[in-house]
Tab-separated table of C-alpha atoms in Angstrom:
chain	number	residue	atom	x	y	z
A	264	MET	CA	0.944	9.559	-0.269
A	265	ASN	CA	4.353	9.593	1.318
A	266	GLN	CA	4.565	10.636	4.979
A	267	LYS	CA	7.903	12.389	4.305
A	268	ILE	CA	5.902	15.367	3.060
A	269	PHE	CA	5.218	16.276	6.696
A	270	GLU	CA	8.953	16.370	7.507
A	271	MET	CA	9.840	18.979	4.893
A	272	ALA	CA	8.726	22.170	6.678
A	273	LEU	CA	6.505	23.121	3.748
A	274	PRO	CA	3.614	25.575	4.069
A	275	VAL	CA	0.253	24.021	4.914
A	276	GLU	CA	-1.157	25.031	1.520
A	277	THR	CA	1.667	23.227	-0.293
A	278	ILE	CA	1.074	20.067	1.714
A	279	SER	CA	-2.639	20.355	0.954
A	280	VAL	CA	-1.912	20.570	-2.773
A	281	TYR	CA	0.337	17.516	-2.508
A	282	LEU	CA	-2.487	15.570	-0.837
A	283	LEU	CA	-4.910	16.647	-3.574
A	284	CYS	CA	-2.361	15.557	-6.204
A	285	CYS	CA	-2.159	12.141	-4.561
A	286	GLY	CA	-5.952	11.915	-4.625
A	287	LEU	CA	-6.072	12.700	-8.348
A	288	ALA	CA	-3.326	10.169	-9.065
A	289	ASP	CA	-5.116	7.492	-7.024
A	290	ALA	CA	-8.297	8.180	-8.993
A	291	GLY	CA	-6.405	7.857	-12.285
A	292	LYS	CA	-6.927	11.503	-13.209
A	293	PRO	CA	-4.201	13.788	-14.576
A	294	ILE	CA	-2.519	16.048	-12.040
A	295	SER	CA	-2.974	19.523	-13.495
A	296	ALA	CA	-3.853	22.997	-12.288
A	297	ARG	CA	-7.122	22.710	-14.196
A	298	ASN	CA	-8.135	19.527	-12.348
A	299	LEU	CA	-6.875	20.834	-9.020
A	300	LEU	CA	-8.822	24.098	-9.320
A	301	GLY	CA	-12.033	22.078	-9.289
A	302	ILE	CA	-11.259	20.777	-5.796
A	303	TRP	CA	-9.034	23.549	-4.401
A	304	ASN	CA	-10.663	25.859	-1.861
A	305	SER	CA	-8.207	28.760	-1.899
A	306	THR	CA	-7.042	31.187	-4.605
A	307	SER	CA	-5.597	30.146	-7.932
A	308	ASP	CA	-2.442	32.134	-7.066
A	309	ALA	CA	-1.988	30.051	-3.908
A	310	LEU	CA	-2.434	26.878	-5.943
A	311	LEU	CA	0.145	27.944	-8.522
A	312	ARG	CA	2.628	28.927	-5.793
A	313	SER	CA	2.175	25.546	-4.159
A	314	LEU	CA	2.647	23.724	-7.460
A	315	ASP	CA	5.859	25.691	-7.987
A	316	ASP	CA	7.024	24.722	-4.482
A	317	LEU	CA	6.320	21.062	-5.186
A	318	GLU	CA	8.079	21.199	-8.530
A	319	ASN	CA	11.113	23.004	-7.078
A	320	ARG	CA	11.395	20.374	-4.333
A	321	GLY	CA	11.322	17.530	-6.857
A	322	ILE	CA	7.975	16.254	-5.630
A	323	LEU	CA	6.173	16.962	-8.893
A	324	PHE	CA	7.638	16.701	-12.378
A	325	PRO	CA	6.036	18.426	-15.383
A	326	VAL	CA	5.457	15.810	-18.071
A	327	PHE	CA	3.363	17.804	-20.532
A	328	THR	CA	2.725	21.461	-21.233
A	329	ASP	CA	0.522	22.638	-24.068
A	330	ARG	CA	0.643	25.984	-25.795
A	331	GLU	CA	-1.880	27.339	-23.295
A	332	LYS	CA	0.582	26.683	-20.448
A	333	ASN	CA	-1.592	23.935	-19.010
A	334	THR	CA	0.859	21.601	-17.325
A	335	VAL	CA	0.280	17.983	-16.408
A	336	TYR	CA	2.458	16.697	-13.579
A	337	GLU	CA	3.657	13.357	-12.330
A	338	LEU	CA	4.431	12.555	-8.703
A	339	CYS	CA	8.107	11.755	-8.186
A	340	ASP	CA	9.549	9.038	-6.013
A	341	SER	CA	10.367	10.399	-2.548
A	342	ARG	CA	14.031	9.435	-3.081
A	343	GLU	CA	14.164	12.297	-5.591
A	344	TRP	CA	12.711	14.912	-3.241
A	345	LYS	CA	14.896	17.839	-2.183
A	346	PHE	CA	14.722	18.290	1.566
């Protein structure tokens, strides 16, 4: 987890998703909406919005998408983040 996430004026839900992504990465599990939904405590729409926010800010990068639109993400280096 990079502390810079708290300096970006992101919504609380987006920061929460980032923290969950870090937890999955630390556990060696793929970062995906499917895996996040199992630990997310809000709506799936809120999760998808937050994932979009993180992707648009360069915090997450989609590395794989299957034909079912299941995307697996990778955390980006904080030097690539868009403040």
